[in-house]
Coordinates of C-alpha atoms and ligand atoms in Angstrom, one line a residue:
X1 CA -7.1 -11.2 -144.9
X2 CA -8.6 -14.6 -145.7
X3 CA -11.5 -14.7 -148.3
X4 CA -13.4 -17.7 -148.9
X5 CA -16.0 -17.2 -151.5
X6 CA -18.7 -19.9 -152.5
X7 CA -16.0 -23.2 -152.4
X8 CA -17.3 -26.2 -154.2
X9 CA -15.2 -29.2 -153.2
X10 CA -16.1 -32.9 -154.4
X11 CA -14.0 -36.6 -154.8
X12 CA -15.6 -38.1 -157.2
X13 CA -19.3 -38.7 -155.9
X14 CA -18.5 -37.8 -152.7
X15 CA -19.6 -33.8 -152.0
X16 CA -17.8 -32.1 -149.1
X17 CA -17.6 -28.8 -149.6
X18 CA -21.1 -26.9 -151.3
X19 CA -20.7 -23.4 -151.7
X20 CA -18.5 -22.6 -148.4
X21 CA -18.1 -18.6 -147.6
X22 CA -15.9 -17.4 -144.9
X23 CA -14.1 -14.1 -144.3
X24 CA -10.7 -14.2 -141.5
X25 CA -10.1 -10.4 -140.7
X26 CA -6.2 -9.3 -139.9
X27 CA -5.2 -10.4 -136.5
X28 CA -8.3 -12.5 -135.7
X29 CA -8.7 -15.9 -134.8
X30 CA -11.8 -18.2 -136.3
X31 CA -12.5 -22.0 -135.5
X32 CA -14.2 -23.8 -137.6
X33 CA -16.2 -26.4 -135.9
X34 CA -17.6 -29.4 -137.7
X35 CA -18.2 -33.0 -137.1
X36 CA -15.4 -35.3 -138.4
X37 CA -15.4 -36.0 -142.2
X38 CA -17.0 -32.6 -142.6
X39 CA -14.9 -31.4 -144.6
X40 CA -12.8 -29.0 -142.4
X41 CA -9.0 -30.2 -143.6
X42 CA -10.3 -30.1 -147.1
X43 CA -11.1 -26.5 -146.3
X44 CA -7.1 -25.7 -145.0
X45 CA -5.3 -27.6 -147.8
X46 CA -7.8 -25.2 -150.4
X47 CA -6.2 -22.4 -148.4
X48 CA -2.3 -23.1 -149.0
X49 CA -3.1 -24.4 -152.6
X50 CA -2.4 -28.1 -151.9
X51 CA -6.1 -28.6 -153.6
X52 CA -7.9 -26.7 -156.3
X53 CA -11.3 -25.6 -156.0
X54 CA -14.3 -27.1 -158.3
X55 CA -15.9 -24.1 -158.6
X56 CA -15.8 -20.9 -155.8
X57 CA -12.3 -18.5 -154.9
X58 CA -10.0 -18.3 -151.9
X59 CA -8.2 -14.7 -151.6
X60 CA -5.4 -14.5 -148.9
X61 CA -4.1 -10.9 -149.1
X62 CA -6.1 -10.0 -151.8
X63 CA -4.7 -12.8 -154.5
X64 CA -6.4 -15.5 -155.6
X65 CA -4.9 -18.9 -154.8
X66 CA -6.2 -20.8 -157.7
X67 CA -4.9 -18.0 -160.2
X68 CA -1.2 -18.3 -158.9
X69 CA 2.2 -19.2 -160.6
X70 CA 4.0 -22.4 -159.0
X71 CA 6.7 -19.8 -157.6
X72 CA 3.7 -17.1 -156.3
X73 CA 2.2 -20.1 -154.8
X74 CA 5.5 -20.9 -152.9
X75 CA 5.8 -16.9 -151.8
X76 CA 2.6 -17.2 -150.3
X77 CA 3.1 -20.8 -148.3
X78 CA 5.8 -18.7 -146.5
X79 CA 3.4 -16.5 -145.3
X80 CA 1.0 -19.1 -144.2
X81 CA 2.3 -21.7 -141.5
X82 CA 0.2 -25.1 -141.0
X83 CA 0.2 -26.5 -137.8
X84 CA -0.8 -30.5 -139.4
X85 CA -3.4 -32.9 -138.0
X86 CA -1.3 -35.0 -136.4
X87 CA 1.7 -33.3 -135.9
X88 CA 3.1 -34.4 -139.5
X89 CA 7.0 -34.4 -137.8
X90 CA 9.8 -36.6 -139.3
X91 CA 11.0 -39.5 -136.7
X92 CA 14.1 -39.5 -138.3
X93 CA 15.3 -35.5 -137.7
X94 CA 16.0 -34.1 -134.5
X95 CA 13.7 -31.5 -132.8
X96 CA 15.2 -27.9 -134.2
X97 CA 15.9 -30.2 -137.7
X98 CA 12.1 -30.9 -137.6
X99 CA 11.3 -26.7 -136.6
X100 CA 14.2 -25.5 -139.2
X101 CA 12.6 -27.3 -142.0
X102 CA 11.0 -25.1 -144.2
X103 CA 14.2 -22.6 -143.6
X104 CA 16.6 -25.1 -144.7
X105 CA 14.4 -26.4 -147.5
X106 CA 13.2 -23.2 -149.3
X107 CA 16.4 -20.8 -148.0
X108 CA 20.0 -20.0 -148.3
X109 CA 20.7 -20.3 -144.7
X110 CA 23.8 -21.7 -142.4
X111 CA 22.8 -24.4 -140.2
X112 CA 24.0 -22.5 -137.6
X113 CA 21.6 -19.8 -138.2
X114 CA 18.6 -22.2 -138.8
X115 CA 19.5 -24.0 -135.5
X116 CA 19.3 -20.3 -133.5
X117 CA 16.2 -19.7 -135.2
X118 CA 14.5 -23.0 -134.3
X119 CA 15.7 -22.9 -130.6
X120 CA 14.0 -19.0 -130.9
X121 CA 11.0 -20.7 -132.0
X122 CA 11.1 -23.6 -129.5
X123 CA 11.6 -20.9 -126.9
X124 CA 8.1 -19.5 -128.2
X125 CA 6.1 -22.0 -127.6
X126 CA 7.8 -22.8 -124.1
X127 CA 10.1 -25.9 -124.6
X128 CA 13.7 -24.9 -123.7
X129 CA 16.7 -27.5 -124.0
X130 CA 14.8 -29.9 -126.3
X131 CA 16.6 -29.0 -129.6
X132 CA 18.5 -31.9 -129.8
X133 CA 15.7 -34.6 -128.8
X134 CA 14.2 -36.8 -131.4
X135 CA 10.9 -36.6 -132.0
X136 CA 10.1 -40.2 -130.5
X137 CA 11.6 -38.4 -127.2
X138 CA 8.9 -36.9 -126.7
X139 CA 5.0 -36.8 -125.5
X140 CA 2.0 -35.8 -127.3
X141 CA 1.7 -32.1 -126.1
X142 CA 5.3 -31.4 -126.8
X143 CA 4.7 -32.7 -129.9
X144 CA 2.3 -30.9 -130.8
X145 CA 4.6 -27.6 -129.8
X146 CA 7.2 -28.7 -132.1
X147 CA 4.2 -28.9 -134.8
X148 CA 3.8 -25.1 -133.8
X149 CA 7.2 -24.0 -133.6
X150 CA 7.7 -25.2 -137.3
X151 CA 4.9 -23.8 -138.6
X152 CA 6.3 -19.6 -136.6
X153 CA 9.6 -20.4 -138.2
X154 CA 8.9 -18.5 -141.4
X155 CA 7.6 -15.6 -139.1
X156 CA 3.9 -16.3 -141.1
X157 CA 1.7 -13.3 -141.0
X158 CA -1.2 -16.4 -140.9
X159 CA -1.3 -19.7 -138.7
X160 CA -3.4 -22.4 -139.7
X161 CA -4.2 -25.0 -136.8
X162 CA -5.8 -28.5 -138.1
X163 CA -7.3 -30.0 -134.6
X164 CA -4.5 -29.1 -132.3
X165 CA -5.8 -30.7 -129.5
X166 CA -7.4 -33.2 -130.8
X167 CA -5.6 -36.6 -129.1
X168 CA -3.8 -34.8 -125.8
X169 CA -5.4 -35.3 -122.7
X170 CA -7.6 -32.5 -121.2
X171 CA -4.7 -30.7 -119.0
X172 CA -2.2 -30.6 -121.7
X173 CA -5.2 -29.8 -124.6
X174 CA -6.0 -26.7 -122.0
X175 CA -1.7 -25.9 -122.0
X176 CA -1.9 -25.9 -126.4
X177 CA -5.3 -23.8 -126.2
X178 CA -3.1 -21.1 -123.7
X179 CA -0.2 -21.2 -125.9
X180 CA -2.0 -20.6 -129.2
X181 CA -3.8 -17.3 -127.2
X182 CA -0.6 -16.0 -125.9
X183 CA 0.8 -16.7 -129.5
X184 CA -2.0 -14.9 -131.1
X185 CA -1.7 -12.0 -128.3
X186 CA 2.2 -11.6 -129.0
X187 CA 2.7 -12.2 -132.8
X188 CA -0.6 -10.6 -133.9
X189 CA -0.9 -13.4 -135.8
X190 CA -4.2 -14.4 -137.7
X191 CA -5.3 -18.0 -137.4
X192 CA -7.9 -20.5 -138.5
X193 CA -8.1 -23.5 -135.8
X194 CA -10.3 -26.0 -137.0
X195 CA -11.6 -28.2 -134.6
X196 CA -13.9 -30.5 -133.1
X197 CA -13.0 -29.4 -129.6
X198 CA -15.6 -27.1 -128.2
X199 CA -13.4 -26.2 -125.3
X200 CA -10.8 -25.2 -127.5
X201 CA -13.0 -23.7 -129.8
X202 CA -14.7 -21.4 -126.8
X203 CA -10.9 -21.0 -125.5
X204 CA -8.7 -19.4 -128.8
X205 CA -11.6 -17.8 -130.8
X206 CA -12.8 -14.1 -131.9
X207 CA -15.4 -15.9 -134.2
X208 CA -16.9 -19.3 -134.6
X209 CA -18.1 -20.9 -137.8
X210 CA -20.1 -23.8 -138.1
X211 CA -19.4 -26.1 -141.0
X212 CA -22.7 -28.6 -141.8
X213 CA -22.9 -30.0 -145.0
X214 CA -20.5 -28.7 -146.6
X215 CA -21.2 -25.1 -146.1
X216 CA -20.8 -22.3 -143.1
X217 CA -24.3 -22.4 -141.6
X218 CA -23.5 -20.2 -138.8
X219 CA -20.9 -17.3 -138.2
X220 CA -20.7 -15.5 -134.7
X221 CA -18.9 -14.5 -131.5
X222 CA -18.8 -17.4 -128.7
X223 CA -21.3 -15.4 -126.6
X224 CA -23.2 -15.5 -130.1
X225 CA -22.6 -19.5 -130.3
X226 CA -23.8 -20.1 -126.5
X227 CA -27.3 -18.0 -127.1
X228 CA -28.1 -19.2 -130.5
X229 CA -31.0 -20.9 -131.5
X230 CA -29.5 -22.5 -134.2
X231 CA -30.5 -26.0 -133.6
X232 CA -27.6 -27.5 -135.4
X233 CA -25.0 -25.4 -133.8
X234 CA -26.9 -26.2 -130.3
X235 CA -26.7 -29.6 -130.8
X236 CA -23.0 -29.8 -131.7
X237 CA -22.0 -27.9 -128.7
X238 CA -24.2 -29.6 -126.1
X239 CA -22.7 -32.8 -127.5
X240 CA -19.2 -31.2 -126.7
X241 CA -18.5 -31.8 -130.6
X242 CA -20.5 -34.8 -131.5
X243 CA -23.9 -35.5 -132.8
Ligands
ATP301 N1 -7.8 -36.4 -151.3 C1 -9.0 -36.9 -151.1 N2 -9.5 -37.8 -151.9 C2 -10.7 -38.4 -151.7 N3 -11.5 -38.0 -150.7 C3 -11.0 -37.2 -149.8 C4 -9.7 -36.5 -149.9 N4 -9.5 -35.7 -148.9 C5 -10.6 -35.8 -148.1 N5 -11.5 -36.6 -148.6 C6 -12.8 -36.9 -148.1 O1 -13.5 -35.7 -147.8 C7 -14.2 -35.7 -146.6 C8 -13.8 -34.6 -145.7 O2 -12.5 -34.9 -145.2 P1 -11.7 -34.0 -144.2 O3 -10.4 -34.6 -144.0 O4 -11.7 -32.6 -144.6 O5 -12.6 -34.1 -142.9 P2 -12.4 -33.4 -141.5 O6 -13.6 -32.5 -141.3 O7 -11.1 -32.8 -141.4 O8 -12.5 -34.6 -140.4 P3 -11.7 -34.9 -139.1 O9 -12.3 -34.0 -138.0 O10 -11.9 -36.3 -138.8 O11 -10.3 -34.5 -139.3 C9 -14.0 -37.1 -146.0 O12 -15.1 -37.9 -146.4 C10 -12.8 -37.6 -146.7 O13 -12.8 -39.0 -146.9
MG302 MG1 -9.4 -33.2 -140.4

C-alpha cells in the first residue's frame, strides 16, 4: 500500500503541501481532487522519489521513499507506473518505441521482445495497428492511451494518473475514464488519479480526497462526497472542479 504521513512540501516561500496524510489500500483506486496549483503533482513526484519531503514520510509497500538507495529507488519506480500530465511522449520515437521505454532503458531486452510487449500493452488499452505511428500521428485521446500503455509496460503493481483527462473533449475524457476502470477491474492494479475533473473523479474512484491548502481536508466514498456537508468539498464539486 501507499502511506502518506504528515508531507510538508514548500519552494522557497511558496507552501504547498502542510502536513498531507493519505493512505491507498491494495487494489483501490483514490482521486485526489484539488484546484489547480494545489499542489496535487507535487504530491505524485513525492511518491516515485522525484522530490524529497521537508518534513513528513511516504511508505509504498512498507519502505520509506526518502530512506532509499539510488538503486532501491529505481526497484521501486518499476513497480510504480506514471501516467504524466500531459502525456510526457517523445515526438521523435515511434509509438511502441515511446510504450517500450522504460524496458529498453532499464533492461536487458531484444527489441524484438520490447516491440511484442509494447503492442501487448497497446492492445490493453484498445489501440491495435498503431505501433509504428509517430506520436504527432495521432489525437489527444490516443495520446493519452500511449501515456497509459507506457506506464503497464513494467507490469506496475501501482498506477499513478496525473489529470488524465484533463484537455480531451467530453466523449473521449468519458472513453480514458472507462479504460482506466476496466484496467483497474483486469490488472487489480492500485491507482492514484489526481484530478480536477469531477466526472472522472465520480467515474474511476473507490475513495475521494480533497486536497485544500495543502492538506487532505476530506477522505470518503463518492456517495460520501455527494452528501457531505463539507462546504469546501461542496463547493468544488458544484463548481464541477473550480471555485
Ligand atoms: N519544482 C518546483 N519549483 C518551484 N515551485 C514549484 C515546483 N513544482 C511545483 N511548484 C509550485 O507548487 C505549486 C503546486 O504545483 P502542482 O504542479 O503540484 O499543482 P497542481 O495541483 O498539480 O496543479 P494543476 O491542476 O494545474 O496541474 C504551484 O504553485 C507550483 O508553481
Ligand atoms: Mg498538476
Amino acid at each position: 500500500m501507499i502511506k502518506i504521513e504528515n508531507l510538508y512540501k514548500s519552494f522557497n516561500d511558496l507552501e504547498v503541501l502542510k502536513g498531507l496524510t493519505l493512505n491507498v489500500e491494495v487494489g483501490e483506486t483514490v482521486t485526489v481532487i484539488g484546484r489547480s496549483g494545489c499542489g496535487k503533482s507535487v504530491l505524485l513526484k513525492h511518491i516515485i522519489g522525484l522530490l524529497t519531503p521537508d518534513m513528513g514520510d511516504i511508505w509504498v509497500d512498507g519502505k520509506n521513499v526518502k530512506m532509499l538507495s539510488k538503486s532501491e529507488l529505481y526497484k521501486l519506480r518499476l513497480n510504480i507506473g506514471v501516467v504524466f500530465q500531459g502525456s510526457a511522449l517523445l515526438d521523435f520515437l515511434s509509438v511502441w518505441e515511446n510504450v517500450a521505454l522504460g524496458l529498453t532503458e532499464n533492461q536487458k531486452i531484444t527489441v524484438d521482445k520490447a516491440k511484442e510487449v509494447a503492442r501487448q500493452k497497446l492492445s490493453l488499452v484498445e489501440l491495435e495497428g498503431v505501433e509504428n505511428k509517430r506520436i504527432s500521428e495521432l489525437s489527444g485521446g490516443m495520446k493519452k492511451r500511449v501515456a497509459i500503455a507506457r506506464a503497464l509496460a513494467v507490469d506496475p503493481l501501482y498506477i499513478l494518473y496525473d489529470e488524465p483527462t484533463t484537455a480531451l473533449d467530453p466523449i473521449t475524457a468519458r472513453t480514458i475514464n472507462e479504460l482506466i476502470l476496466s484496467l483497474k477491474r483486469k490488472l487489480k492494479i492500485t491507482g492514484i488519479v489526481v484530478t480536477h475533473d469531477m466526472e472522472s473523479a465520480f467515474y474511476v474512484a473507490d475513495r475521494i480526497a480533497m486536497l485544500h491548502d495543502g492538506k487532505i481536508v476530506f477522505d470518503g466514498t463518492p456517495t460520501e462526497v455527494q452528501t457531505t456537508d463539507n462546504k469546501i468539498v461542496q463547493n468544488f464539486v458544484k463548481g464541477g472542479g473550480q471555485y
